[in-house]
Amino acid sequence: MDAPVIVVGAGPAGLVLAAELRLAGVDVIVLEKLAQRTGESRGLGFTIRTMEIFDQRGLLPRFGDMVTSNAGHFGGLPMDFGVLDSVHQAAKSVPQSTTEAILEQWALELGADLRRGTELLSLCDTGDGVEVEVRDAEGDRQTLTARWLVGCDGGRSKVRKAAGFDFPGTAATMEMYLADIRGVELEPRMIGQTVAGGMVMVGPLGDGVNRIIVCERGTPPQRRDAPPPYQEVAAAWERLTGIDISHAEPVWVSAFGDATRQVTEYRRGRVLLAGDAAHIHLPAGGQGMNTSIQDAVNLGWKLAAVVRGAAPEALLDSYHEERFPVGQRLLMNTRAQGLLFLSGDEIQPLRDVVGELLGYEEVAKHLAGMVSGLEIRYDVGGGANPLLGRRMPHLELVGEDVKTSSAKLLRSGRGFLLDLEDNAHLRGRAAGWSDRVDVVTAVPHGVGANSALAGVSAVLVRPDGHVAWAAPGSHHDLPMALGRWFGPSRNPLD
Ligand SMILES: Cc1cc2nc3c(=O)[nH]c(=O)nc-3n(C[C@H](O)[C@H](O)[C@H](O)COP(=O)(O)OP(=O)(O)OC[C@H]3O[C@@H](n4cnc5c(N)ncnc54)[C@H](O)[C@@H]3O)c2cc1C
């Protein structure tokens, strides 16, 4: 084997997956067909859940001063994300190129073997491993082998096609343009402000660059292998707004559609998919890159545990079980948002009604939870404790000789058991997993200390930050939960 895991694609999903595998001590080769990053601004910023995830890995300082805000929208209708319970706000206007540069640096520092200029051509799942044929940076063909292959190779994924994944859904019905342009002054326009014949949006990106989006109703979808010429975008803009922007300098031009598809399984044999390779949709509400990163964080520690032989292969089934429904809801809400901001006047009454509903806190919470990822609750085995399956809330923690936080405890990529009642018996029950799970005796203090863990005596948190077990109120006992998520104990008596 050249490596236990080969990841195809060094976009956000592939880079995060590679880093997560390395955090868990697993070697990984990342194949990336582009010799250099594209520099495209695509995904602008992070949802609240991604901010929490970057915090748990200590990545936020690498992004410097980010503009954060609770102001957002659902389908172009303004929505306040401040109704959600998080110490973080969404980050605005971090270009995807910056995000990728930072994630690449992180993955490289951790020891990922990134092979730029290397394209996957074909693959074969041999049952006990995967063989891939690649064209390397010198143009030579070679065969690489791994135990597992993960396709993080984007919406047109070759891995998905070559491994025979089903990818049902709906084809694109229309095409929209996007351009980042310099040298023209334009008033900001929120997404959803329709004009006769379509919708146009302007968002300032800083340094005199504006992002514009143009949707001219009736523009048929095209399969493009190259970006549209800027003059095509400027002409559509002028038809819709009457304003000539043809003299602006285009920094990046792109076209995209509303094709909506999701694979029916996230794993076939030894091949798994993450990110856009598993789901495509209209970019609405800034979710695609964020969901892709979160797929990778869900998969990384599980795949690492299986590779290290610490956990059985069955742990990987939970990747599909947990992330497939998240993808389904992503497709559902981007479709709904597309209808709201791309349709014409005929749906104005619907917009008015939804706008009115968003004024109710419960409604805003529900939709903001969906778009931000905060609604996610995995099935971790049942029980009455409301923390089960949810992400561990951010809490500052103090113990006899510890001062830490729930986010800091996750920096290492290991799970942790938080013992809130200095319970030696409980700690003893976790001793057989001490090579995989840290045990901390501490209590919350500061903001939220009294509410988030009220009545809770202990919490087991997975490496991705989700609560796997909590006492009281879990159906399983602690060793059973430890065994399910971290593999068998080293102690034969457990
Ligand atoms: C106009 C636009 C605006 C968007 N805005 C947002 C936003 O605001 N927020 C948000 O969250 N998302 C946004 N998105 C979506 C976001 O860009 C994607 O969801 C995200 O890039 C997916 O990441 P990924 O790692 O899964 O795939 P990608 O970023 O597509 O990365 C795939 C990588 O695989 C490589 N690759 C492909 N084939 C091969 C091969 N055969 N061999 C080797 N390498 C290969 C590619 O070169 C690429 O580097 C937007 C998308 C578009 C188009």
CSV table of C-alpha atoms and ligand atoms in Angstrom, one decimal, residues 8-15 31-34 41-45 47 96 100 116 118-121 152-159 178 211 213 252 254-256 274-277 281 283 285-292, ligand 1:
chain,number,residue,atom,x,y,z
A,8,VAL,CA,-8.9,12.7,-4.3
A,9,GLY,CA,-9.2,16.5,-4.4
A,10,ALA,CA,-7.6,19.3,-2.3
A,11,GLY,CA,-10.7,21.5,-2.0
A,12,PRO,CA,-12.1,22.4,1.4
A,13,ALA,CA,-13.4,18.8,2.0
A,14,GLY,CA,-10.3,17.0,0.9
A,15,LEU,CA,-7.9,19.3,2.9
A,31,LEU,CA,-4.2,13.8,-5.2
A,32,GLU,CA,-5.0,17.2,-6.7
A,33,LYS,CA,-5.1,17.7,-10.4
A,34,LEU,CA,-4.4,21.4,-10.3
A,41,SER,CA,-13.5,33.4,-4.3
A,42,ARG,CA,-16.5,31.0,-4.5
A,43,GLY,CA,-17.6,30.2,-0.9
A,44,LEU,CA,-17.6,33.4,1.1
A,45,GLY,CA,-17.2,32.8,4.8
A,47,THR,CA,-21.7,29.3,8.9
A,96,GLN,CA,-12.7,30.4,-0.5
A,100,GLU,CA,-8.2,26.7,1.0
A,116,ARG,CA,-0.4,18.7,-6.8
A,118,THR,CA,-1.7,14.7,-10.1
A,119,GLU,CA,-5.0,13.6,-11.6
A,120,LEU,CA,-7.0,10.5,-10.8
A,121,LEU,CA,-7.8,8.7,-14.1
A,152,CYS,CA,-13.5,14.9,-2.4
A,153,ASP,CA,-13.2,15.8,-6.1
A,154,GLY,CA,-16.2,18.1,-6.4
A,155,GLY,CA,-19.5,18.2,-8.2
A,156,ARG,CA,-18.2,16.5,-11.3
A,157,SER,CA,-16.5,13.8,-9.3
A,158,LYS,CA,-14.7,11.2,-11.3
A,159,VAL,CA,-14.5,9.0,-8.2
A,178,LEU,CA,-21.3,35.4,-11.1
A,211,ARG,CA,-19.3,40.4,-6.4
A,213,ILE,CA,-24.8,37.7,-9.4
A,252,TRP,CA,-13.3,36.0,-11.7
A,254,SER,CA,-18.3,31.9,-13.5
A,255,ALA,CA,-21.7,30.5,-14.4
A,256,PHE,CA,-23.7,28.1,-12.3
A,274,ALA,CA,-17.5,13.8,0.9
A,275,GLY,CA,-18.4,17.3,0.0
A,276,ASP,CA,-19.7,18.3,-3.5
A,277,ALA,CA,-18.8,14.9,-4.8
A,281,HIS,CA,-27.3,22.2,-5.4
A,283,PRO,CA,-25.4,28.0,-4.0
A,285,GLY,CA,-27.5,30.6,1.7
A,286,GLY,CA,-23.7,30.0,1.7
A,287,GLN,CA,-23.8,26.3,2.7
A,288,GLY,CA,-22.0,24.1,0.1
A,289,MET,CA,-18.4,24.5,1.3
A,290,ASN,CA,-19.5,24.5,4.9
A,291,THR,CA,-21.4,21.2,4.6
A,292,SER,CA,-18.4,19.8,2.7
B,1,LIG,C1,-20.7,30.7,-7.4
B,1,LIG,C2,-20.5,29.9,-6.2
B,1,LIG,C3,-20.7,30.5,-4.9
B,1,LIG,C4,-20.6,29.7,-3.8
B,1,LIG,N1,-20.7,30.3,-2.6
B,1,LIG,C5,-20.7,29.6,-1.5
B,1,LIG,C6,-20.8,30.2,-0.2
B,1,LIG,O1,-20.9,31.4,0.0
B,1,LIG,N2,-20.6,29.4,0.9
B,1,LIG,C7,-20.5,28.0,0.8
B,1,LIG,O2,-20.4,27.3,1.8
B,1,LIG,N3,-20.3,27.4,-0.4
B,1,LIG,C8,-20.4,28.2,-1.5
B,1,LIG,N4,-20.3,27.6,-2.8
B,1,LIG,C9,-20.0,26.1,-2.8
B,1,LIG,C10,-18.6,25.8,-2.6
B,1,LIG,O3,-17.7,26.4,-3.5
B,1,LIG,C11,-18.4,24.2,-2.8
B,1,LIG,O4,-19.5,23.6,-2.1
B,1,LIG,C12,-17.1,23.7,-2.2
B,1,LIG,O5,-16.1,24.2,-3.1
B,1,LIG,C13,-17.1,22.2,-2.2
B,1,LIG,O6,-15.8,21.8,-1.7
B,1,LIG,P1,-15.3,20.4,-2.1
B,1,LIG,O7,-13.9,20.3,-1.4
B,1,LIG,O8,-16.3,19.3,-1.9
B,1,LIG,O9,-15.1,20.4,-3.7
B,1,LIG,P2,-14.2,21.4,-4.6
B,1,LIG,O10,-14.0,22.7,-3.9
B,1,LIG,O11,-14.9,21.4,-5.9
B,1,LIG,O12,-12.8,20.7,-4.7
B,1,LIG,C14,-12.6,19.6,-5.5
B,1,LIG,C15,-11.1,19.5,-5.8
B,1,LIG,O13,-10.9,18.2,-6.5
B,1,LIG,C16,-10.0,18.4,-7.6
B,1,LIG,N5,-10.2,17.3,-8.6
B,1,LIG,C17,-11.3,17.1,-9.3
B,1,LIG,N6,-11.2,16.0,-10.1
B,1,LIG,C18,-10.0,15.5,-9.8
B,1,LIG,C19,-9.3,14.4,-10.2
B,1,LIG,N7,-9.8,13.5,-11.1
B,1,LIG,N8,-8.0,14.1,-9.7
B,1,LIG,C20,-7.5,15.0,-8.8
B,1,LIG,N9,-8.1,16.1,-8.3
B,1,LIG,C21,-9.3,16.3,-8.8
B,1,LIG,C22,-10.4,19.8,-8.1
B,1,LIG,O14,-9.3,20.4,-8.8
B,1,LIG,C23,-10.7,20.5,-6.8
B,1,LIG,O15,-9.5,21.2,-6.3
B,1,LIG,C24,-20.3,28.4,-3.9
B,1,LIG,C25,-20.2,27.8,-5.2
B,1,LIG,C26,-20.3,28.5,-6.3
B,1,LIG,C27,-20.1,27.9,-7.6
